[in-house]
Amino acid sequence: MLKGRSLVEPEDFSIEEMDSLFSLAEKIEKDQKYLRESCRGKLLATLFFEPSTRTRLSFEAAMLRLGGSCLGFAEPGSSSASKGESLADTIRMAACYADAIVMRNPKEGAALLASRYSDIPVINAGDGGHHHPTQTLTDLLTIKRLTGKIENFTIGFCGDLKFGRTVHSLAKALSRYNKIKMLFISPSELVLPDYIKSVLKNKNVEFEERENLEKSMPEIDVLYMTRVQRERFFNEDDYIRLKDIYVLNSEKMAAGRENLIVLHPLPRVNEISIEVDADPRAAYFAQAKYGMYVRMALLSSILGVV
Ligand code: NCD
């Protein structure tokens, strides 16, 4: 069903298609031998024009665990982009060598452009402050695995909601599910962009914008913490002023629900104190592991081996 498809934005796949990926990811998690050699002979190009640890490593781990191979670069300085090659040409070239492309790029819209120039599937691993759909697959699978459902809960997004692409993608994706209330907790300078708010309004999603995390804690079932995105600020002074505006610590956790789960796409800087890591409600490392399984499911599906 997903064979040959690109993933640029969270809504490129239907709810049913995402459900089939989650089932496949759960099957792979339970039976580590399942699909182990299924991508033998296939090549994944990982083109990272922006830094990444988890996303690149989890895609590479996923492809290697499926028996396939990876090629690519982890920084633009080592690619011909540094000689002035256009993105369209880099993509056309990678499409000659590989079976699928995973790309991260600082420019919004870069993944869409790449998908138009490529005759092999392109997966968006982050385009500027815009979208990050495979982090969304990771987040949705984590919510499903840890709470048993993707409906009927309150999610609090906290931190840099303006530049945080994982927030944009997850909020958009969750707007397709039932009875999900969203609280957007940020300073006024870092509120959610209007284009995401209008998607939520059009779908009659219940949402509120707030500034206080502590007071919101008792209402939240899923807390999605984010880093202030330093690389997208125009002015370092603004970053310094805003960077530690929210710090989730044991005191704030004490005001949280018993069955709360705390997610974070990672990397974290100061926004979650390390003392929270020992709290059973901290789910961000489990979330990183689900990311690999869902990427295995995605790669095997788009490459048409399942
Ligand atoms: C996120 C990203 O790159 O958008 N990281 C990730 O992929 N797990 C979040 C971030 O960098 O803050």
PDB file of N, CA and C in Angstrom, residues 24-102:
ATOM      1  N   LEU A  24       2.812  -2.992  12.339  1.00  0.00           N
ATOM      2  CA  LEU A  24       4.046  -3.604  11.844  1.00  0.00           C
ATOM      3  C   LEU A  24       5.203  -3.328  12.817  1.00  0.00           C
ATOM      4  N   ALA A  25       5.288  -2.098  13.314  1.00  0.00           N
ATOM      5  CA  ALA A  25       6.357  -1.736  14.266  1.00  0.00           C
ATOM      6  C   ALA A  25       6.245  -2.590  15.534  1.00  0.00           C
ATOM      7  N   GLU A  26       5.022  -2.817  15.984  1.00  0.00           N
ATOM      8  CA  GLU A  26       4.828  -3.627  17.201  1.00  0.00           C
ATOM      9  C   GLU A  26       5.242  -5.072  16.952  1.00  0.00           C
ATOM     10  N   LYS A  27       4.953  -5.555  15.748  1.00  0.00           N
ATOM     11  CA  LYS A  27       5.335  -6.923  15.383  1.00  0.00           C
ATOM     12  C   LYS A  27       6.870  -7.053  15.348  1.00  0.00           C
ATOM     13  N   ILE A  28       7.520  -6.064  14.791  1.00  0.00           N
ATOM     14  CA  ILE A  28       8.990  -6.082  14.709  1.00  0.00           C
ATOM     15  C   ILE A  28       9.589  -6.012  16.121  1.00  0.00           C
ATOM     16  N   GLU A  29       8.970  -5.181  16.981  1.00  0.00           N
ATOM     17  CA  GLU A  29       9.479  -5.053  18.352  1.00  0.00           C
ATOM     18  C   GLU A  29       9.374  -6.388  19.097  1.00  0.00           C
ATOM     19  N   LYS A  30       8.258  -7.093  18.887  1.00  0.00           N
ATOM     20  CA  LYS A  30       8.045  -8.360  19.604  1.00  0.00           C
ATOM     21  C   LYS A  30       8.931  -9.472  19.074  1.00  0.00           C
ATOM     22  N   ASP A  31       9.097  -9.507  17.749  1.00  0.00           N
ATOM     23  CA  ASP A  31       9.877 -10.586  17.141  1.00  0.00           C
ATOM     24  C   ASP A  31      11.047  -9.961  16.384  1.00  0.00           C
ATOM     25  N   GLN A  32      12.165  -9.885  17.060  1.00  0.00           N
ATOM     26  CA  GLN A  32      13.319  -9.157  16.497  1.00  0.00           C
ATOM     27  C   GLN A  32      13.858  -9.792  15.212  1.00  0.00           C
ATOM     28  N   LYS A  33      13.446 -11.047  14.942  1.00  0.00           N
ATOM     29  CA  LYS A  33      13.932 -11.694  13.710  1.00  0.00           C
ATOM     30  C   LYS A  33      13.060 -11.335  12.502  1.00  0.00           C
ATOM     31  N   TYR A  34      11.854 -10.871  12.780  1.00  0.00           N
ATOM     32  CA  TYR A  34      10.898 -10.582  11.713  1.00  0.00           C
ATOM     33  C   TYR A  34      11.457  -9.490  10.785  1.00  0.00           C
ATOM     34  N   LEU A  35      11.434  -9.726   9.502  1.00  0.00           N
ATOM     35  CA  LEU A  35      11.908  -8.800   8.449  1.00  0.00           C
ATOM     36  C   LEU A  35      13.418  -8.541   8.488  1.00  0.00           C
ATOM     37  N   ARG A  36      14.144  -9.350   9.272  1.00  0.00           N
ATOM     38  CA  ARG A  36      15.570  -9.050   9.480  1.00  0.00           C
ATOM     39  C   ARG A  36      16.372  -8.915   8.175  1.00  0.00           C
ATOM     40  N   GLU A  37      16.123  -9.791   7.203  1.00  0.00           N
ATOM     41  CA  GLU A  37      16.907  -9.721   5.963  1.00  0.00           C
ATOM     42  C   GLU A  37      16.097  -9.139   4.798  1.00  0.00           C
ATOM     43  N   SER A  38      14.931  -8.565   5.120  1.00  0.00           N
ATOM     44  CA  SER A  38      13.990  -8.217   4.056  1.00  0.00           C
ATOM     45  C   SER A  38      14.510  -7.143   3.087  1.00  0.00           C
ATOM     46  N   CYS A  39      15.431  -6.293   3.528  1.00  0.00           N
ATOM     47  CA  CYS A  39      15.925  -5.219   2.646  1.00  0.00           C
ATOM     48  C   CYS A  39      17.329  -5.509   2.119  1.00  0.00           C
ATOM     49  N   ARG A  40      17.728  -6.772   2.168  1.00  0.00           N
ATOM     50  CA  ARG A  40      19.064  -7.136   1.637  1.00  0.00           C
ATOM     51  C   ARG A  40      19.188  -6.619   0.203  1.00  0.00           C
ATOM     52  N   GLY A  41      20.294  -5.953  -0.096  1.00  0.00           N
ATOM     53  CA  GLY A  41      20.509  -5.441  -1.456  1.00  0.00           C
ATOM     54  C   GLY A  41      19.915  -4.063  -1.698  1.00  0.00           C
ATOM     55  N   LYS A  42      19.162  -3.537  -0.729  1.00  0.00           N
ATOM     56  CA  LYS A  42      18.573  -2.190  -0.909  1.00  0.00           C
ATOM     57  C   LYS A  42      19.472  -1.135  -0.256  1.00  0.00           C
ATOM     58  N   LEU A  43      19.452   0.052  -0.853  1.00  0.00           N
ATOM     59  CA  LEU A  43      20.299   1.148  -0.357  1.00  0.00           C
ATOM     60  C   LEU A  43      19.456   2.346   0.076  1.00  0.00           C
ATOM     61  N   LEU A  44      19.784   2.866   1.256  1.00  0.00           N
ATOM     62  CA  LEU A  44      19.115   4.071   1.746  1.00  0.00           C
ATOM     63  C   LEU A  44      20.124   5.222   1.739  1.00  0.00           C
ATOM     64  N   ALA A  45      19.764   6.323   1.076  1.00  0.00           N
ATOM     65  CA  ALA A  45      20.625   7.513   1.101  1.00  0.00           C
ATOM     66  C   ALA A  45      20.169   8.418   2.241  1.00  0.00           C
ATOM     67  N   THR A  46      21.062   8.726   3.178  1.00  0.00           N
ATOM     68  CA  THR A  46      20.714   9.641   4.274  1.00  0.00           C
ATOM     69  C   THR A  46      21.456  10.966   4.036  1.00  0.00           C
ATOM     70  N   LEU A  47      20.692  11.973   3.625  1.00  0.00           N
ATOM     71  CA  LEU A  47      21.271  13.272   3.258  1.00  0.00           C
ATOM     72  C   LEU A  47      20.915  14.286   4.348  1.00  0.00           C
ATOM     73  N   PHE A  48      21.875  14.556   5.229  1.00  0.00           N
ATOM     74  CA  PHE A  48      21.616  15.444   6.362  1.00  0.00           C
ATOM     75  C   PHE A  48      22.365  16.758   6.201  1.00  0.00           C
ATOM     76  N   PHE A  49      21.588  17.784   5.821  1.00  0.00           N
ATOM     77  CA  PHE A  49      22.139  19.128   5.638  1.00  0.00           C
ATOM     78  C   PHE A  49      22.103  19.907   6.956  1.00  0.00           C
ATOM     79  N   GLU A  50      21.645  19.252   8.030  1.00  0.00           N
ATOM     80  CA  GLU A  50      21.525  19.868   9.353  1.00  0.00           C
ATOM     81  C   GLU A  50      21.886  18.810  10.375  1.00  0.00           C
ATOM     82  N   PRO A  51      22.393  19.193  11.561  1.00  0.00           N
ATOM     83  CA  PRO A  51      22.807  18.179  12.534  1.00  0.00           C
ATOM     84  C   PRO A  51      21.663  17.274  12.994  1.00  0.00           C
ATOM     85  N   SER A  52      22.027  16.061  13.358  1.00  0.00           N
ATOM     86  CA  SER A  52      21.050  15.102  13.865  1.00  0.00           C
ATOM     87  C   SER A  52      21.801  13.992  14.582  1.00  0.00           C
ATOM     88  N   THR A  53      21.243  13.496  15.657  1.00  0.00           N
ATOM     89  CA  THR A  53      21.807  12.278  16.261  1.00  0.00           C
ATOM     90  C   THR A  53      20.788  11.171  16.096  1.00  0.00           C
ATOM     91  N   ARG A  54      19.645  11.324  16.801  1.00  0.00           N
ATOM     92  CA  ARG A  54      18.639  10.271  16.835  1.00  0.00           C
ATOM     93  C   ARG A  54      18.063   9.943  15.472  1.00  0.00           C
ATOM     94  N   THR A  55      17.646  10.959  14.742  1.00  0.00           N
ATOM     95  CA  THR A  55      16.922  10.676  13.510  1.00  0.00           C
ATOM     96  C   THR A  55      17.820   9.929  12.531  1.00  0.00           C
ATOM     97  N   ARG A  56      19.043  10.430  12.346  1.00  0.00           N
ATOM     98  CA  ARG A  56      19.925   9.768  11.380  1.00  0.00           C
ATOM     99  C   ARG A  56      20.317   8.374  11.870  1.00  0.00           C
ATOM    100  N   LEU A  57      20.710   8.311  13.149  1.00  0.00           N
ATOM    101  CA  LEU A  57      21.134   6.996  13.651  1.00  0.00           C
ATOM    102  C   LEU A  57      19.973   6.008  13.663  1.00  0.00           C
ATOM    103  N   SER A  58      18.783   6.479  13.985  1.00  0.00           N
ATOM    104  CA  SER A  58      17.670   5.517  14.040  1.00  0.00           C
ATOM    105  C   SER A  58      17.286   5.065  12.635  1.00  0.00           C
ATOM    106  N   PHE A  59      17.404   5.939  11.633  1.00  0.00           N
ATOM    107  CA  PHE A  59      17.148   5.491  10.253  1.00  0.00           C
ATOM    108  C   PHE A  59      18.222   4.496   9.812  1.00  0.00           C
ATOM    109  N   GLU A  60      19.473   4.804  10.149  1.00  0.00           N
ATOM    110  CA  GLU A  60      20.544   3.897   9.734  1.00  0.00           C
ATOM    111  C   GLU A  60      20.425   2.564  10.460  1.00  0.00           C
ATOM    112  N   ALA A  61      20.139   2.625  11.772  1.00  0.00           N
ATOM    113  CA  ALA A  61      19.960   1.377  12.533  1.00  0.00           C
ATOM    114  C   ALA A  61      18.800   0.582  11.942  1.00  0.00           C
ATOM    115  N   ALA A  62      17.721   1.277  11.603  1.00  0.00           N
ATOM    116  CA  ALA A  62      16.541   0.599  11.044  1.00  0.00           C
ATOM    117  C   ALA A  62      16.911  -0.113   9.741  1.00  0.00           C
ATOM    118  N   MET A  63      17.608   0.600   8.842  1.00  0.00           N
ATOM    119  CA  MET A  63      17.950   0.002   7.542  1.00  0.00           C
ATOM    120  C   MET A  63      18.910  -1.176   7.725  1.00  0.00           C
ATOM    121  N   LEU A  64      19.897  -1.017   8.599  1.00  0.00           N
ATOM    122  CA  LEU A  64      20.872  -2.097   8.811  1.00  0.00           C
ATOM    123  C   LEU A  64      20.193  -3.307   9.443  1.00  0.00           C
ATOM    124  N   ARG A  65      19.270  -3.070  10.384  1.00  0.00           N
ATOM    125  CA  ARG A  65      18.555  -4.188  11.000  1.00  0.00           C
ATOM    126  C   ARG A  65      17.665  -4.926   9.998  1.00  0.00           C
ATOM    127  N   LEU A  66      17.253  -4.227   8.948  1.00  0.00           N
ATOM    128  CA  LEU A  66      16.444  -4.883   7.902  1.00  0.00           C
ATOM    129  C   LEU A  66      17.338  -5.579   6.868  1.00  0.00           C
ATOM    130  N   GLY A  67      18.645  -5.506   7.086  1.00  0.00           N
ATOM    131  CA  GLY A  67      19.575  -6.181   6.165  1.00  0.00           C
ATOM    132  C   GLY A  67      20.026  -5.304   5.007  1.00  0.00           C
ATOM    133  N   GLY A  68      19.549  -4.048   4.961  1.00  0.00           N
ATOM    134  CA  GLY A  68      19.935  -3.148   3.875  1.00  0.00           C
ATOM    135  C   GLY A  68      21.193  -2.359   4.215  1.00  0.00           C
ATOM    136  N   SER A  69      21.569  -1.428   3.343  1.00  0.00           N
ATOM    137  CA  SER A  69      22.774  -0.620   3.563  1.00  0.00           C
ATOM    138  C   SER A  69      22.437   0.870   3.446  1.00  0.00           C
ATOM    139  N   CYS A  70      23.353   1.691   3.982  1.00  0.00           N
ATOM    140  CA  CYS A  70      23.140   3.150   3.963  1.00  0.00           C
ATOM    141  C   CYS A  70      24.342   3.847   3.358  1.00  0.00           C
ATOM    142  N   LEU A  71      24.099   4.953   2.690  1.00  0.00           N
ATOM    143  CA  LEU A  71      25.182   5.819   2.232  1.00  0.00           C
ATOM    144  C   LEU A  71      24.694   7.246   2.394  1.00  0.00           C
ATOM    145  N   GLY A  72      25.617   8.209   2.444  1.00  0.00           N
ATOM    146  CA  GLY A  72      25.149   9.584   2.578  1.00  0.00           C
ATOM    147  C   GLY A  72      26.132  10.452   3.307  1.00  0.00           C
ATOM    148  N   PHE A  73      25.619  11.588   3.814  1.00  0.00           N
ATOM    149  CA  PHE A  73      26.485  12.506   4.552  1.00  0.00           C
ATOM    150  C   PHE A  73      25.721  13.063   5.739  1.00  0.00           C
ATOM    151  N   ALA A  74      26.513  13.457   6.772  1.00  0.00           N
ATOM    152  CA  ALA A  74      25.912  13.933   8.013  1.00  0.00           C
ATOM    153  C   ALA A  74      26.006  15.448   8.144  1.00  0.00           C
ATOM    154  N   GLU A  75      26.709  16.081   7.224  1.00  0.00           N
ATOM    155  CA  GLU A  75      26.778  17.550   7.245  1.00  0.00           C
ATOM    156  C   GLU A  75      27.008  18.061   5.822  1.00  0.00           C
ATOM    157  N   PRO A  76      26.408  19.196   5.478  1.00  0.00           N
ATOM    158  CA  PRO A  76      26.474  19.659   4.096  1.00  0.00           C
ATOM    159  C   PRO A  76      27.894  19.967   3.640  1.00  0.00           C
ATOM    160  N   GLY A  77      28.783  20.302   4.598  1.00  0.00           N
ATOM    161  CA  GLY A  77      30.163  20.645   4.251  1.00  0.00           C
ATOM    162  C   GLY A  77      30.854  19.530   3.496  1.00  0.00           C
ATOM    163  N   SER A  78      30.411  18.276   3.712  1.00  0.00           N
ATOM    164  CA  SER A  78      31.070  17.162   3.033  1.00  0.00           C
ATOM    165  C   SER A  78      30.325  16.763   1.753  1.00  0.00           C
ATOM    166  N   SER A  79      29.326  17.519   1.332  1.00  0.00           N
ATOM    167  CA  SER A  79      28.617  17.220   0.085  1.00  0.00           C
ATOM    168  C   SER A  79      28.897  18.320  -0.940  1.00  0.00           C
ATOM    169  N   SER A  80      28.433  18.091  -2.171  1.00  0.00           N
ATOM    170  CA  SER A  80      28.670  19.101  -3.214  1.00  0.00           C
ATOM    171  C   SER A  80      27.799  20.344  -3.040  1.00  0.00           C
ATOM    172  N   ALA A  81      26.901  20.324  -2.051  1.00  0.00           N
ATOM    173  CA  ALA A  81      26.137  21.543  -1.761  1.00  0.00           C
ATOM    174  C   ALA A  81      27.122  22.654  -1.424  1.00  0.00           C
ATOM    175  N   SER A  82      28.247  22.280  -0.796  1.00  0.00           N
ATOM    176  CA  SER A  82      29.238  23.300  -0.428  1.00  0.00           C
ATOM    177  C   SER A  82      29.927  23.879  -1.665  1.00  0.00           C
ATOM    178  N   LYS A  83      29.803  23.203  -2.823  1.00  0.00           N
ATOM    179  CA  LYS A  83      30.365  23.763  -4.068  1.00  0.00           C
ATOM    180  C   LYS A  83      29.309  24.543  -4.843  1.00  0.00           C
ATOM    181  N   GLY A  84      28.100  24.592  -4.285  1.00  0.00           N
ATOM    182  CA  GLY A  84      27.045  25.351  -4.940  1.00  0.00           C
ATOM    183  C   GLY A  84      26.058  24.489  -5.712  1.00  0.00           C
ATOM    184  N   GLU A  85      26.116  23.171  -5.536  1.00  0.00           N
ATOM    185  CA  GLU A  85      25.158  22.325  -6.259  1.00  0.00           C
ATOM    186  C   GLU A  85      23.744  22.587  -5.733  1.00  0.00           C
ATOM    187  N   SER A  86      22.763  22.583  -6.638  1.00  0.00           N
ATOM    188  CA  SER A  86      21.384  22.819  -6.202  1.00  0.00           C
ATOM    189  C   SER A  86      20.844  21.561  -5.539  1.00  0.00           C
ATOM    190  N   LEU A  87      19.820  21.761  -4.700  1.00  0.00           N
ATOM    191  CA  LEU A  87      19.201  20.611  -4.033  1.00  0.00           C
ATOM    192  C   LEU A  87      18.624  19.651  -5.070  1.00  0.00           C
ATOM    193  N   ALA A  88      17.997  20.216  -6.097  1.00  0.00           N
ATOM    194  CA  ALA A  88      17.374  19.376  -7.137  1.00  0.00           C
ATOM    195  C   ALA A  88      18.412  18.432  -7.760  1.00  0.00           C
ATOM    196  N   ASP A  89      19.608  18.951  -8.031  1.00  0.00           N
ATOM    197  CA  ASP A  89      20.652  18.110  -8.642  1.00  0.00           C
ATOM    198  C   ASP A  89      21.165  17.055  -7.665  1.00  0.00           C
ATOM    199  N   THR A  90      21.365  17.464  -6.399  1.00  0.00           N
ATOM    200  CA  THR A  90      21.835  16.480  -5.399  1.00  0.00           C
ATOM    201  C   THR A  90      20.828  15.339  -5.296  1.00  0.00           C
ATOM    202  N   ILE A  91      19.556  15.684  -5.306  1.00  0.00           N
ATOM    203  CA  ILE A  91      18.505  14.662  -5.164  1.00  0.00           C
ATOM    204  C   ILE A  91      18.471  13.762  -6.402  1.00  0.00           C
ATOM    205  N   ARG A  92      18.538  14.350  -7.589  1.00  0.00           N
ATOM    206  CA  ARG A  92      18.501  13.534  -8.815  1.00  0.00           C
ATOM    207  C   ARG A  92      19.660  12.551  -8.842  1.00  0.00           C
ATOM    208  N   MET A  93      20.797  13.016  -8.343  1.00  0.00           N
ATOM    209  CA  MET A  93      21.982  12.172  -8.294  1.00  0.00           C
ATOM    210  C   MET A  93      21.781  11.038  -7.280  1.00  0.00           C
ATOM    211  N   ALA A  94      21.321  11.385  -6.075  1.00  0.00           N
ATOM    212  CA  ALA A  94      21.118  10.344  -5.047  1.00  0.00           C
ATOM    213  C   ALA A  94      20.094   9.323  -5.526  1.00  0.00           C
ATOM    214  N   ALA A  95      19.100   9.794  -6.288  1.00  0.00           N
ATOM    215  CA  ALA A  95      18.058   8.883  -6.778  1.00  0.00           C
ATOM    216  C   ALA A  95      18.616   7.879  -7.798  1.00  0.00           C
ATOM    217  N   CYS A  96      19.773   8.202  -8.392  1.00  0.00           N
ATOM    218  CA  CYS A  96      20.403   7.234  -9.316  1.00  0.00           C
ATOM    219  C   CYS A  96      21.067   6.098  -8.550  1.00  0.00           C
ATOM    220  N   TYR A  97      21.485   6.382  -7.306  1.00  0.00           N
ATOM    221  CA  TYR A  97      22.289   5.389  -6.575  1.00  0.00           C
ATOM    222  C   TYR A  97      21.485   4.554  -5.592  1.00  0.00           C
ATOM    223  N   ALA A  98      20.432   5.160  -5.012  1.00  0.00           N
ATOM    224  CA  ALA A  98      19.777   4.527  -3.857  1.00  0.00           C
ATOM    225  C   ALA A  98      18.353   4.082  -4.182  1.00  0.00           C
ATOM    226  N   ASP A  99      17.713   3.426  -3.214  1.00  0.00           N
ATOM    227  CA  ASP A  99      16.323   2.980  -3.373  1.00  0.00           C
ATOM    228  C   ASP A  99      15.346   3.883  -2.629  1.00  0.00           C
ATOM    229  N   ALA A 100      15.873   4.637  -1.656  1.00  0.00           N
ATOM    230  CA  ALA A 100      15.044   5.624  -0.936  1.00  0.00           C
ATOM    231  C   ALA A 100      15.973   6.680  -0.363  1.00  0.00           C
ATOM    232  N   ILE A 101      15.405   7.871  -0.149  1.00  0.00           N
ATOM    233  CA  ILE A 101      16.196   8.997   0.379  1.00  0.00           C
ATOM    234  C   ILE A 101      15.560   9.481   1.682  1.00  0.00           C
ATOM    235  N   VAL A 102      16.395   9.683   2.704  1.00  0.00           N
ATOM    236  CA  VAL A 102      15.955  10.362   3.922  1.00  0.00           C
ATOM    237  C   VAL A 102      16.716  11.677   3.952  1.00  0.00           C
TER     238      VAL A 102
END
